[in-house]
Short mmCIF file of C-alpha atoms in Angstrom, two decimals:
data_model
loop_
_atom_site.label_atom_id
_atom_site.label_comp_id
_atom_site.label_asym_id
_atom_site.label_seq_id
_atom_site.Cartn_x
_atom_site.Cartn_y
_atom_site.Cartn_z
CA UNK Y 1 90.80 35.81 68.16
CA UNK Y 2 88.58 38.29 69.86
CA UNK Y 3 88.40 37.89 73.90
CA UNK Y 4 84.97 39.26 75.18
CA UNK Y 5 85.75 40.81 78.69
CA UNK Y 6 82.60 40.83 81.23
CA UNK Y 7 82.79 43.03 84.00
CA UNK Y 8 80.08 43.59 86.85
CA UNK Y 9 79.45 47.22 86.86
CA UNK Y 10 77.90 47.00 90.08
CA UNK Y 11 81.77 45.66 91.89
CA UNK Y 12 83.29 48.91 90.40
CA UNK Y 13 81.21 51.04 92.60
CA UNK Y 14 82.09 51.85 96.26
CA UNK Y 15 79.49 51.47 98.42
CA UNK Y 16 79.67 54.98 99.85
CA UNK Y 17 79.63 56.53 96.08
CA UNK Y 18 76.63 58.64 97.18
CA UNK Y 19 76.61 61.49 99.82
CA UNK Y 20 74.54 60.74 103.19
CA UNK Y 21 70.96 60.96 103.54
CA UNK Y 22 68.69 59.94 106.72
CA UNK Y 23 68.89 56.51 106.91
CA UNK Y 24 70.90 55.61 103.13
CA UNK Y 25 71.27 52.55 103.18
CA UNK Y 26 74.55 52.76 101.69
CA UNK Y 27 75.48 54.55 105.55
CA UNK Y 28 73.43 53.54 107.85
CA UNK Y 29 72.58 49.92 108.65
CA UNK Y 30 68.74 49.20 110.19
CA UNK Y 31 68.20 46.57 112.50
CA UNK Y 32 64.39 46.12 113.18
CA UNK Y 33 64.09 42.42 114.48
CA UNK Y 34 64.95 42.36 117.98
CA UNK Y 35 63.38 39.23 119.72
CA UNK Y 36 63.84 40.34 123.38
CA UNK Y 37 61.63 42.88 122.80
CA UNK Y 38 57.81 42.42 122.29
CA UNK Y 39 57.82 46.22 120.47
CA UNK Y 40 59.54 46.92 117.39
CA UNK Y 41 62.71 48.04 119.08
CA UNK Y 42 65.28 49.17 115.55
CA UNK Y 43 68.55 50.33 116.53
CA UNK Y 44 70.38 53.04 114.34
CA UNK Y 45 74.13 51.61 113.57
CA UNK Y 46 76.37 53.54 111.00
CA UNK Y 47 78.55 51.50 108.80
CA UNK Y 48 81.75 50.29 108.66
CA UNK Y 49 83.72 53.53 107.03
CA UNK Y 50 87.45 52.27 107.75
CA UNK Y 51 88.44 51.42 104.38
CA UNK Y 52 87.45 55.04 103.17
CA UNK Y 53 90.72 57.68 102.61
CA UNK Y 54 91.17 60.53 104.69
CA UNK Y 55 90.01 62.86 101.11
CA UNK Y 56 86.55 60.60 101.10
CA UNK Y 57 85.84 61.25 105.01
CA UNK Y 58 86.60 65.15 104.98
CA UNK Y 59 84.46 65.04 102.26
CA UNK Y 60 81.80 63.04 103.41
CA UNK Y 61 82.17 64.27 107.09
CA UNK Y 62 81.51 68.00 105.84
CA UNK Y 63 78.04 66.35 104.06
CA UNK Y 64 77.33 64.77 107.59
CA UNK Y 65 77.91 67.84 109.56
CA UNK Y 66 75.72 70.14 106.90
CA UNK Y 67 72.60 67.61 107.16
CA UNK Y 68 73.41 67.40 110.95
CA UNK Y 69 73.20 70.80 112.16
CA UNK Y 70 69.77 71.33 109.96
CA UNK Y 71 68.27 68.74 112.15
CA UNK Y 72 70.24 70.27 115.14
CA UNK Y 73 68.76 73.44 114.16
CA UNK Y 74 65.00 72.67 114.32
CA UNK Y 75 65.66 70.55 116.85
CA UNK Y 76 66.52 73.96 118.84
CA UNK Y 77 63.85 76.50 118.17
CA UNK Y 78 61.34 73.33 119.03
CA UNK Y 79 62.75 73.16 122.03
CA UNK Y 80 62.50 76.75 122.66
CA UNK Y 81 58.87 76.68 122.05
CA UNK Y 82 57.85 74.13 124.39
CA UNK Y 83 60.22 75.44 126.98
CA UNK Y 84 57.90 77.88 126.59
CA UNK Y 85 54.08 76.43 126.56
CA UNK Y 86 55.25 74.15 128.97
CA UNK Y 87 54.77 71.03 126.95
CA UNK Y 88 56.39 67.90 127.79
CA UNK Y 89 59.73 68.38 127.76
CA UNK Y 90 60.48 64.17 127.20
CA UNK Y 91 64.07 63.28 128.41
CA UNK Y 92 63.18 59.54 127.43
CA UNK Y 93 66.33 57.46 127.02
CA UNK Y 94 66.95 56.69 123.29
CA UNK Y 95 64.22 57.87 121.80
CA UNK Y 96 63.08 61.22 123.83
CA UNK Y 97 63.96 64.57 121.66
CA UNK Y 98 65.44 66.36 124.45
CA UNK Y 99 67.38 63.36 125.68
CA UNK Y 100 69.56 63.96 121.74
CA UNK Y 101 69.71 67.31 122.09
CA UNK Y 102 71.72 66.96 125.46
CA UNK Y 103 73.58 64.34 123.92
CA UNK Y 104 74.83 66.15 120.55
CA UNK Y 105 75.63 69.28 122.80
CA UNK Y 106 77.80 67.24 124.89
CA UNK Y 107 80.09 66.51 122.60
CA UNK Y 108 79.16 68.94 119.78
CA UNK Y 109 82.96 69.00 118.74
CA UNK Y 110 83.17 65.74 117.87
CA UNK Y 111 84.88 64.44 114.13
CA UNK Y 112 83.81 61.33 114.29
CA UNK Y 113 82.00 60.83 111.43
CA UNK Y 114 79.93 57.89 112.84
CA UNK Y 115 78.87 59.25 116.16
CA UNK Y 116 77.25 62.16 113.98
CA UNK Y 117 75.60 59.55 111.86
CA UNK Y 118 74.09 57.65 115.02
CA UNK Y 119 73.25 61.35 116.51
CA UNK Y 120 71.97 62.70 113.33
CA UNK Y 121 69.90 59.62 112.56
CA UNK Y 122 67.93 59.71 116.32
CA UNK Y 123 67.68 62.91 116.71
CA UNK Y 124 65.80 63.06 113.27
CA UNK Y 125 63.44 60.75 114.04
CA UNK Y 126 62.63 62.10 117.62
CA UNK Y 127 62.20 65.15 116.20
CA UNK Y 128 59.57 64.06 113.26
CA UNK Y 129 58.04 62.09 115.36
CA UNK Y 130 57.16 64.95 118.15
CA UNK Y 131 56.28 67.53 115.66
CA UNK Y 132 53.65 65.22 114.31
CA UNK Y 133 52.00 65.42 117.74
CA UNK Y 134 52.24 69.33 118.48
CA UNK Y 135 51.23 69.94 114.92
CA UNK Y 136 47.71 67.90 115.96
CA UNK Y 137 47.52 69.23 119.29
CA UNK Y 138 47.89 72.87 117.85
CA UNK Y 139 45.06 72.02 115.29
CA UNK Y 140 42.86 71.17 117.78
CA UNK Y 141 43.29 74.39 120.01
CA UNK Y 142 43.64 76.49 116.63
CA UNK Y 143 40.06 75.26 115.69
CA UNK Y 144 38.45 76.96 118.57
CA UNK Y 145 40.01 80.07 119.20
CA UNK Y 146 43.14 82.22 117.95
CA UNK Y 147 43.94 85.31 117.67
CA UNK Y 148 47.04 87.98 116.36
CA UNK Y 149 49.50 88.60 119.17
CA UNK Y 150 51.98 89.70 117.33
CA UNK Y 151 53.99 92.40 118.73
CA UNK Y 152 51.61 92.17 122.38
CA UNK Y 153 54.08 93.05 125.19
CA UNK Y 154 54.21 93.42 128.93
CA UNK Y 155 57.40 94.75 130.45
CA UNK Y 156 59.02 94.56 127.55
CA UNK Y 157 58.53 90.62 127.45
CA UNK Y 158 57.30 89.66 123.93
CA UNK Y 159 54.29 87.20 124.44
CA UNK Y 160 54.23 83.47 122.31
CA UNK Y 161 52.27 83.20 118.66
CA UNK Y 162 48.87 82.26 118.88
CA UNK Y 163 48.52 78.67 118.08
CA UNK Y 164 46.92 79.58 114.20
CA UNK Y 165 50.84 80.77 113.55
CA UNK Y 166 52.39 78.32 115.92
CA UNK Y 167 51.05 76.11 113.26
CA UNK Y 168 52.83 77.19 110.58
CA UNK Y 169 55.52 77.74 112.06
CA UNK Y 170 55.71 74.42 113.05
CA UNK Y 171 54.59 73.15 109.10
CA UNK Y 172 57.53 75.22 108.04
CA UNK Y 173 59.89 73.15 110.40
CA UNK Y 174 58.34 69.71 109.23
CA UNK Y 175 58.99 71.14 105.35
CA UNK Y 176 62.62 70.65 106.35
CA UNK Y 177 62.46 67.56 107.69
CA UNK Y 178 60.62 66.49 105.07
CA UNK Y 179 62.86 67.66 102.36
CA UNK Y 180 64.89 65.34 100.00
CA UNK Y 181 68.36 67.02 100.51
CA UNK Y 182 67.79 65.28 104.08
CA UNK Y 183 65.56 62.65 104.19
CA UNK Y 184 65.19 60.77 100.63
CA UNK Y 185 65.33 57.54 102.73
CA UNK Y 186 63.10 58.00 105.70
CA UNK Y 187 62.65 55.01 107.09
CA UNK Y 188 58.89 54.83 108.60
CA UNK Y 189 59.03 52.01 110.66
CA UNK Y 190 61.32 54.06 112.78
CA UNK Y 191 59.00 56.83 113.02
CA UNK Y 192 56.41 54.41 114.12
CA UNK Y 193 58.81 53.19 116.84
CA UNK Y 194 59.49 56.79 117.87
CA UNK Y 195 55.82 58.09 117.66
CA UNK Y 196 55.32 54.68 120.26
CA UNK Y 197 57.42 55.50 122.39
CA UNK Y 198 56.25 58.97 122.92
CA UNK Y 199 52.57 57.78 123.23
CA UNK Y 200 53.55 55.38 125.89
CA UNK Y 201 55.20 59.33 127.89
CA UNK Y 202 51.81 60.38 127.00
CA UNK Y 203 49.75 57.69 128.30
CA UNK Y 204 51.95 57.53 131.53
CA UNK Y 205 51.24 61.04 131.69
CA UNK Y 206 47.61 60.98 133.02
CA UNK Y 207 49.33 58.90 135.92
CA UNK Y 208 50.19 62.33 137.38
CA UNK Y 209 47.85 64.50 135.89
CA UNK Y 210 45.12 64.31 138.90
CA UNK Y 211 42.05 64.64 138.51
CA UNK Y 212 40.54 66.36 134.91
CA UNK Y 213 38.04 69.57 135.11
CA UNK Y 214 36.08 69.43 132.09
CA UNK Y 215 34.22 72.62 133.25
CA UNK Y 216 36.42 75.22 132.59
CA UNK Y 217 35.61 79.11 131.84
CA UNK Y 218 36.08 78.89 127.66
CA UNK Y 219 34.68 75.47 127.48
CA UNK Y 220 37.33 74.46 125.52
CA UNK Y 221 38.46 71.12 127.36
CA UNK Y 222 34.79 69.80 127.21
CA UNK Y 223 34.49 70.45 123.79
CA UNK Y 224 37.87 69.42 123.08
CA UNK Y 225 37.41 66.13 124.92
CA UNK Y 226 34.24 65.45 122.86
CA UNK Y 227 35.87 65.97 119.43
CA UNK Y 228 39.03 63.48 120.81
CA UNK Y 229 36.92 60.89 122.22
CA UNK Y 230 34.84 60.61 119.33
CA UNK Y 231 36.74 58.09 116.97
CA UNK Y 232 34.33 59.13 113.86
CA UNK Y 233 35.31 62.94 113.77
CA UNK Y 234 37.67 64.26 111.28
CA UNK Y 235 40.15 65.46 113.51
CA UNK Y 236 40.71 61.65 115.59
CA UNK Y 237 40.46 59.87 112.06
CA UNK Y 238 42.94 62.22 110.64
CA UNK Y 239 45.40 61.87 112.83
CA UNK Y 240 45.19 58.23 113.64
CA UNK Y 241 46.28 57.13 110.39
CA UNK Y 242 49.23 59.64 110.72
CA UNK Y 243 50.17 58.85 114.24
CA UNK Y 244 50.66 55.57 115.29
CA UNK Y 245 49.04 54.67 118.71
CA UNK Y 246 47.03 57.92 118.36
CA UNK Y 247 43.85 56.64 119.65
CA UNK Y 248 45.19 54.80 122.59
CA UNK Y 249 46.49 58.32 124.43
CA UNK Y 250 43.49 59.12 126.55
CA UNK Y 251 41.24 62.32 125.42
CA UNK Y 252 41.91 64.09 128.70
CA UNK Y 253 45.41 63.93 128.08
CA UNK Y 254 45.03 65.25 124.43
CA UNK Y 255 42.75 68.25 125.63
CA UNK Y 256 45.37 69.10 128.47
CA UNK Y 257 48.21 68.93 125.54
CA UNK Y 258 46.14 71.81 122.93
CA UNK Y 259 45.60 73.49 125.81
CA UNK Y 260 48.79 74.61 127.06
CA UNK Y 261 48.79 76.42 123.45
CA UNK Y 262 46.51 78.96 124.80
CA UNK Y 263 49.44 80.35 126.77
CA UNK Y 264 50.36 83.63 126.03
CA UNK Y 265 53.41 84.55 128.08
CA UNK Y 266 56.82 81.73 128.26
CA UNK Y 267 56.29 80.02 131.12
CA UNK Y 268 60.25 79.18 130.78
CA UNK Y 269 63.17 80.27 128.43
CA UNK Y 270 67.01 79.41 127.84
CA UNK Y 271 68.31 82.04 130.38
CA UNK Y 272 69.30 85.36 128.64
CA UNK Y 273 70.99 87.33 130.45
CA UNK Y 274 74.59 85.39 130.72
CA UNK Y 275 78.03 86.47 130.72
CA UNK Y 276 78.22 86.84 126.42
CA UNK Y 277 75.65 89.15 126.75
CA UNK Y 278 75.57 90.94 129.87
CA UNK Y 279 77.35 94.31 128.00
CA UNK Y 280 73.68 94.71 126.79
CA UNK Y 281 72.23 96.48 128.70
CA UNK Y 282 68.03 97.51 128.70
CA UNK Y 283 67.33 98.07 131.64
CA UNK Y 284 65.71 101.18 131.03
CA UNK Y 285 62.78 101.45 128.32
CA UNK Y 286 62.40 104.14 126.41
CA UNK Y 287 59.66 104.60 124.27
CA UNK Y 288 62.31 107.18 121.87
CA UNK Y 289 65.50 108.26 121.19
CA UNK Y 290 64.73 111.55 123.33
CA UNK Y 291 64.17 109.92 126.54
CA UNK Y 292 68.12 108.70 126.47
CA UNK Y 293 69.68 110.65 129.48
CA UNK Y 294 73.09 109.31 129.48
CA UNK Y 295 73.71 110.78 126.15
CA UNK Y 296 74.13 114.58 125.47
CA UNK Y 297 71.74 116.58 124.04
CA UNK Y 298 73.68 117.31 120.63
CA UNK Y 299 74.20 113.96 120.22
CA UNK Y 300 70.72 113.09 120.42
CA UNK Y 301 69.93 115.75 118.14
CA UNK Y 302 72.46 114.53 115.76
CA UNK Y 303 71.06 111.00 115.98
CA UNK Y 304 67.44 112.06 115.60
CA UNK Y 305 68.41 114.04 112.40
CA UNK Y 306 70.08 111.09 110.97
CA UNK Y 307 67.31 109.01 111.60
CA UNK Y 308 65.05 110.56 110.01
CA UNK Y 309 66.86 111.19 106.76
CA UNK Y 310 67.47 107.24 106.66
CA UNK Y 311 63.42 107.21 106.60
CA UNK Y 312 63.68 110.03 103.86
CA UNK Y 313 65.99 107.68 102.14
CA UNK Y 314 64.26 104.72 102.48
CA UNK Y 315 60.56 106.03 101.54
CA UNK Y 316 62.41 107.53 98.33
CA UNK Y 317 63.47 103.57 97.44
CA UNK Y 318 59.86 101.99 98.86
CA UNK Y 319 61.04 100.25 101.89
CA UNK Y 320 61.30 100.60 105.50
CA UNK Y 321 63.71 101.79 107.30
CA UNK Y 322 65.18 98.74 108.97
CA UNK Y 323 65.29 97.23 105.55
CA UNK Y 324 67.02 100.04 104.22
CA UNK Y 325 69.73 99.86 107.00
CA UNK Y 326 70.28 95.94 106.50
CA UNK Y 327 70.98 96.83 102.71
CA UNK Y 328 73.16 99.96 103.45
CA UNK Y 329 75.37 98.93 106.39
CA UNK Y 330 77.03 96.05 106.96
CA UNK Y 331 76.66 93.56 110.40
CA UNK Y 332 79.11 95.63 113.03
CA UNK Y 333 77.47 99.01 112.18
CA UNK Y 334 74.01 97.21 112.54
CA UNK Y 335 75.60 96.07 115.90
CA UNK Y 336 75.31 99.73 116.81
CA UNK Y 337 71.88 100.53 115.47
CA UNK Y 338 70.39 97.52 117.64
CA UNK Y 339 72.41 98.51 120.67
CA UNK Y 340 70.32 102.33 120.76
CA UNK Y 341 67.27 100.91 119.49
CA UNK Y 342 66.87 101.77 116.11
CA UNK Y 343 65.16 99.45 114.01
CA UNK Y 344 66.97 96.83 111.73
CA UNK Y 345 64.07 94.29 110.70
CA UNK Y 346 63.06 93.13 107.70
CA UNK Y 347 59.94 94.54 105.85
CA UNK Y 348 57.64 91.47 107.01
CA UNK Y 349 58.29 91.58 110.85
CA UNK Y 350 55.43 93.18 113.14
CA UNK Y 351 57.27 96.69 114.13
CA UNK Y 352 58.33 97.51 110.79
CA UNK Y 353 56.11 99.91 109.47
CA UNK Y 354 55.53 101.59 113.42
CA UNK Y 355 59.30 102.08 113.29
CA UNK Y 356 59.59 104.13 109.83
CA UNK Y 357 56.70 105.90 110.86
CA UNK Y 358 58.28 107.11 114.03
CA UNK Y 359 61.72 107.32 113.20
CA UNK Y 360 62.59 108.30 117.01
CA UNK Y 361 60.92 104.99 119.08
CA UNK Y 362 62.84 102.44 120.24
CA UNK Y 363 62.83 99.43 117.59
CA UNK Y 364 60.55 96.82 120.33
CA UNK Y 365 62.86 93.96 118.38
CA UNK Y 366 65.93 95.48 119.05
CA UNK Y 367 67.48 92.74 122.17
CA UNK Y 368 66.98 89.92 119.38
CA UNK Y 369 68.46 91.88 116.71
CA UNK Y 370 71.75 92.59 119.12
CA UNK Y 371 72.12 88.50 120.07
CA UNK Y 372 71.88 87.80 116.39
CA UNK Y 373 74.35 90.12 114.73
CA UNK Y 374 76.70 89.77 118.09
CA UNK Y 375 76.76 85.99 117.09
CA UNK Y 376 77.35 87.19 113.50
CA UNK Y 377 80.07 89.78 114.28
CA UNK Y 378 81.92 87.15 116.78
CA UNK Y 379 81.83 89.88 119.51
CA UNK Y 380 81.99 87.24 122.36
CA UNK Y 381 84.07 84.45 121.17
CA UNK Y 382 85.01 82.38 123.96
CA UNK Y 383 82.38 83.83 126.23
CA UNK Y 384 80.09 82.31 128.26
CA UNK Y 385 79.07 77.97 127.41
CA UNK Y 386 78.60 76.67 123.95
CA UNK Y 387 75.32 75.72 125.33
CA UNK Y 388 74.29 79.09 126.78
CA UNK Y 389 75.30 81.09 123.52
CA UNK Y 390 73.24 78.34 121.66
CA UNK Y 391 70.41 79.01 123.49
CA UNK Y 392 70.34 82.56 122.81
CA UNK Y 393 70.27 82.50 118.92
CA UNK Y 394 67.45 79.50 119.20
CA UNK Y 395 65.43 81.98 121.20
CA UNK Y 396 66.41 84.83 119.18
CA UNK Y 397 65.20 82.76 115.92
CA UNK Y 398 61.90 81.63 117.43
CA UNK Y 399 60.93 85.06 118.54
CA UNK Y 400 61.99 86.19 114.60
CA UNK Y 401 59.02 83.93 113.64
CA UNK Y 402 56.81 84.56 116.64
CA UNK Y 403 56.96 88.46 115.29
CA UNK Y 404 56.15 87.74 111.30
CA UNK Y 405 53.29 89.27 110.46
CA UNK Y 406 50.48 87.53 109.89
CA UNK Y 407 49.47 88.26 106.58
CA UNK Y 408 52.90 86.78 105.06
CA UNK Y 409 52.63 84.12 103.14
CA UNK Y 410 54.02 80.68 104.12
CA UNK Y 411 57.26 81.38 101.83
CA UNK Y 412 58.25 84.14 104.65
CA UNK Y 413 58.10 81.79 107.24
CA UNK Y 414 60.03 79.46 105.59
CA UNK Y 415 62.91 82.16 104.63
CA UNK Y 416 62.79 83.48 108.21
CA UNK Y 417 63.62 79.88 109.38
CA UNK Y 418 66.13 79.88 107.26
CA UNK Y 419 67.94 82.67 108.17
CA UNK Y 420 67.18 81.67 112.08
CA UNK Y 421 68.76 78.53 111.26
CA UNK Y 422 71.92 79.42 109.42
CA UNK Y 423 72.60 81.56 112.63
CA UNK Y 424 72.50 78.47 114.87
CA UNK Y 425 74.83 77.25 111.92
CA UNK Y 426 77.54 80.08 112.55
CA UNK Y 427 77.01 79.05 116.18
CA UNK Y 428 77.88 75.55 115.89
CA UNK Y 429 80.60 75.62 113.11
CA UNK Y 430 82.30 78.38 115.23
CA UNK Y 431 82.25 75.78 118.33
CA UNK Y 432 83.57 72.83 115.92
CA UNK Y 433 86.82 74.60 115.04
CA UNK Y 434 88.15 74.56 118.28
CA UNK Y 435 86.92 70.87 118.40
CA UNK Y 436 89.79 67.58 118.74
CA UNK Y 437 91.97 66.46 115.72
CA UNK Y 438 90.09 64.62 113.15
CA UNK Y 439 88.76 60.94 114.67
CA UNK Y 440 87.20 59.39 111.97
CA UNK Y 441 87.08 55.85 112.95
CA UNK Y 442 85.37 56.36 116.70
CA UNK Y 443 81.78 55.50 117.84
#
């Protein structure tokens, strides 16, 4: 006699078979109905992980942690931009961007596997939901007037992008957000519910605006104002069926918004010159190699001589000579090439081809370079605050896409954030090893 054995295939898989995502539901748990609250009000709660073994939660911990410090990482260089437009800088409680970016670098050593969940989670959605809004507010001031700025300097202070590149920079950073590897389960009634919440900062915002000058020397905030206020132009019906609560933020407000992307020079920036990095010093500016008066002349000679037959080199293999170095060298001798100025960019950054042209000038790039590969190198471990050494590579990766140039195609900008953001991972993971003993089970 035969016995016919039926077994639900479903019961034989665990519930956590799949690695995490932005809101799986097989990890994350959505609660959307909360009567107290006339507004859609969700909260973010992981799931219970305790019956998991300690193999499954290093394993699933080290997916967390990857997914995490992508969002971390845009999260970063956004922040460094409006630092410096002076956009709203929104410390709302639970749903304002900058209020999860001080909360994740509080406590960035943290193993708890679901406090990164419930800090991964927001500060997704606070992020997608504000990038929505500068990407239309940078439309709007991109459709009037832009121009290249790339590599425009005063005192050695590079200036912002112009809001045309802004914008794709900005694209570039929603591409990741938008990509399956983190977000195959975005949830859009919670970007609804963050977009809200930031309309309702926006709204409140015209509270202490004062009083609006429509009359102002370019004429943009008049015609601005017009195209806003109008509900039947293309600009306020496309974004009002992308932005929820789009219409309801006052014109004026919009205008002042696109406006601040007119600015040319950072109004403010993560402080730079900190313990970690005050052995680099630039206080002079020399426009070459020759005007370096604490070296002796030989040396400078010598230098000059090898500089040039780097160019040789490099013209003889059709590239520049800061792409020839970063193939030919590796990080700690392109510590030294950055620390005298010599040029160690990529082929696709503004100064390139003005640097193998005059082999002797002082690479304009060369302050970013030397945070970047010092971060690389570990040449200040246990220097200075987590947060202050953060802050540097952010502004060090946003000022490596502010000096792209322009005529790259969006795949550059896209590889340049990349690289910008797997320094802000070396950053972080270097910060996490000297983090507490494994706590899987907090909140």
């Amino acid at each position: 006699m035969d016995l016919k054995l039926t077994v639900d295939q479903s019961s034989m898989v665990p519930r956590n078979a799949h690695p995490y995502t932005i809101s799986s539901d097989e990890w994350v748990e959505v609660n959307t109905m909360n009567p107290a609250s006339p507004l859609l009000s969700p909260s973010l709660e992981p799931k219970d992980i305790r019956y998991l073994g300690e193999d499954d939660l290093r394993f699933h911990l080290e997916v967390v942690v990857r997914i995490f410090i992508k969002v971390y990482a845009i999260a970063k260089i956004l922040q460094v931009a409006f630092m410096g437009y002076g956009t709203e800088l929104d410390m709302t409680v639970g749903t304002g961007l900058m209020y999860w970016i001080a909360c994740a670098q509080q406590k960035i050593r943290t193993r708890s596997l679901c406090l990164l969940i419930k800090w991964t989670e927001n500060l997704y959605y606070a992020c997608y939901a504000r990038i929505t809004f500068d990407i239309a507010a940078i439309e709007l001031c991109a459709a009037f007037w832009s121009e290249d700025r790339a590599g425009l300097m005063h005192d050695g202070t590079f200036c912002l992008p112009e809001a045309s590149h802004l914008y794709r920079i900005l694209l570039a950073c929603k591409d990741v957000l938008d990509s399956p590897e983190l977000s195959a389960n975005r949830d859009e009634a919670l970007v609804t519910y963050f977009q809200q919440a930031y309309v309702r900062v926006l709204i409140d915002m015209q509270k202490h605006m004062g009083k609006f000058v429509a009359n102002d020397i370019l004429g943009f905030r008049r015609n601005a104002r017009s195209v806003v206020s109008n509900p039947e132009s293309s600009f306020s019906q496309k974004w009002s069926q992308i932005i929820s609560g789009f219409s309801e933020i006052p014109a004026e407000v919009v205008t002042i918004l696109a406006e601040k992307f007119f600015t040319v020079y950072a109004k403010d920036e993560p402080a730079r010159d900190y313990e970690p990095f005050s052995f680099i010093k630039f206080d002079k500016n020399p426009k070459d190699i020759e005007e370096y008066e604490e070296y002796p002349k030989e040396w400078v000679e010598s230098e000059l001589i090898q500089r040039n037959r780097e160019t040789a080199r490099a013209c003889l293999e059709g590239l520049t000579v800061g792409e020839f170095r970063r193939g030919e060298f590796n990080p700690a001798e392109l510590v030294r090439y950055a620390r005298l100025r010599a040029c160690v960019c990529k082929d696709t950054c503004f100064c390139a081809q003005g640097c193998h042209s005059e082999p002797e000038r002082s690479c304009p790039c060369a302050q970013r370079q030397l945070r970047t590969y010092h971060c690389i190198e570990r040449k200040y471990i246990g220097r200075g605050t987590y947060q202050e050494r953060i802050d540097a590579v952010a502004l060090s990766g946003f000022q490596g896409l502010s000096g792209l140039k322009r005529e790259n195609d969006d795949s550059i900008v896209a590889l340049e954030l990349s690289w910008a953001m797997e320094v802000i991972e070396v950053e972080v993971r270097r910060d996490r090893t000297i983090g507490p003993a494994l706590e899987f089970m907090g909140l």
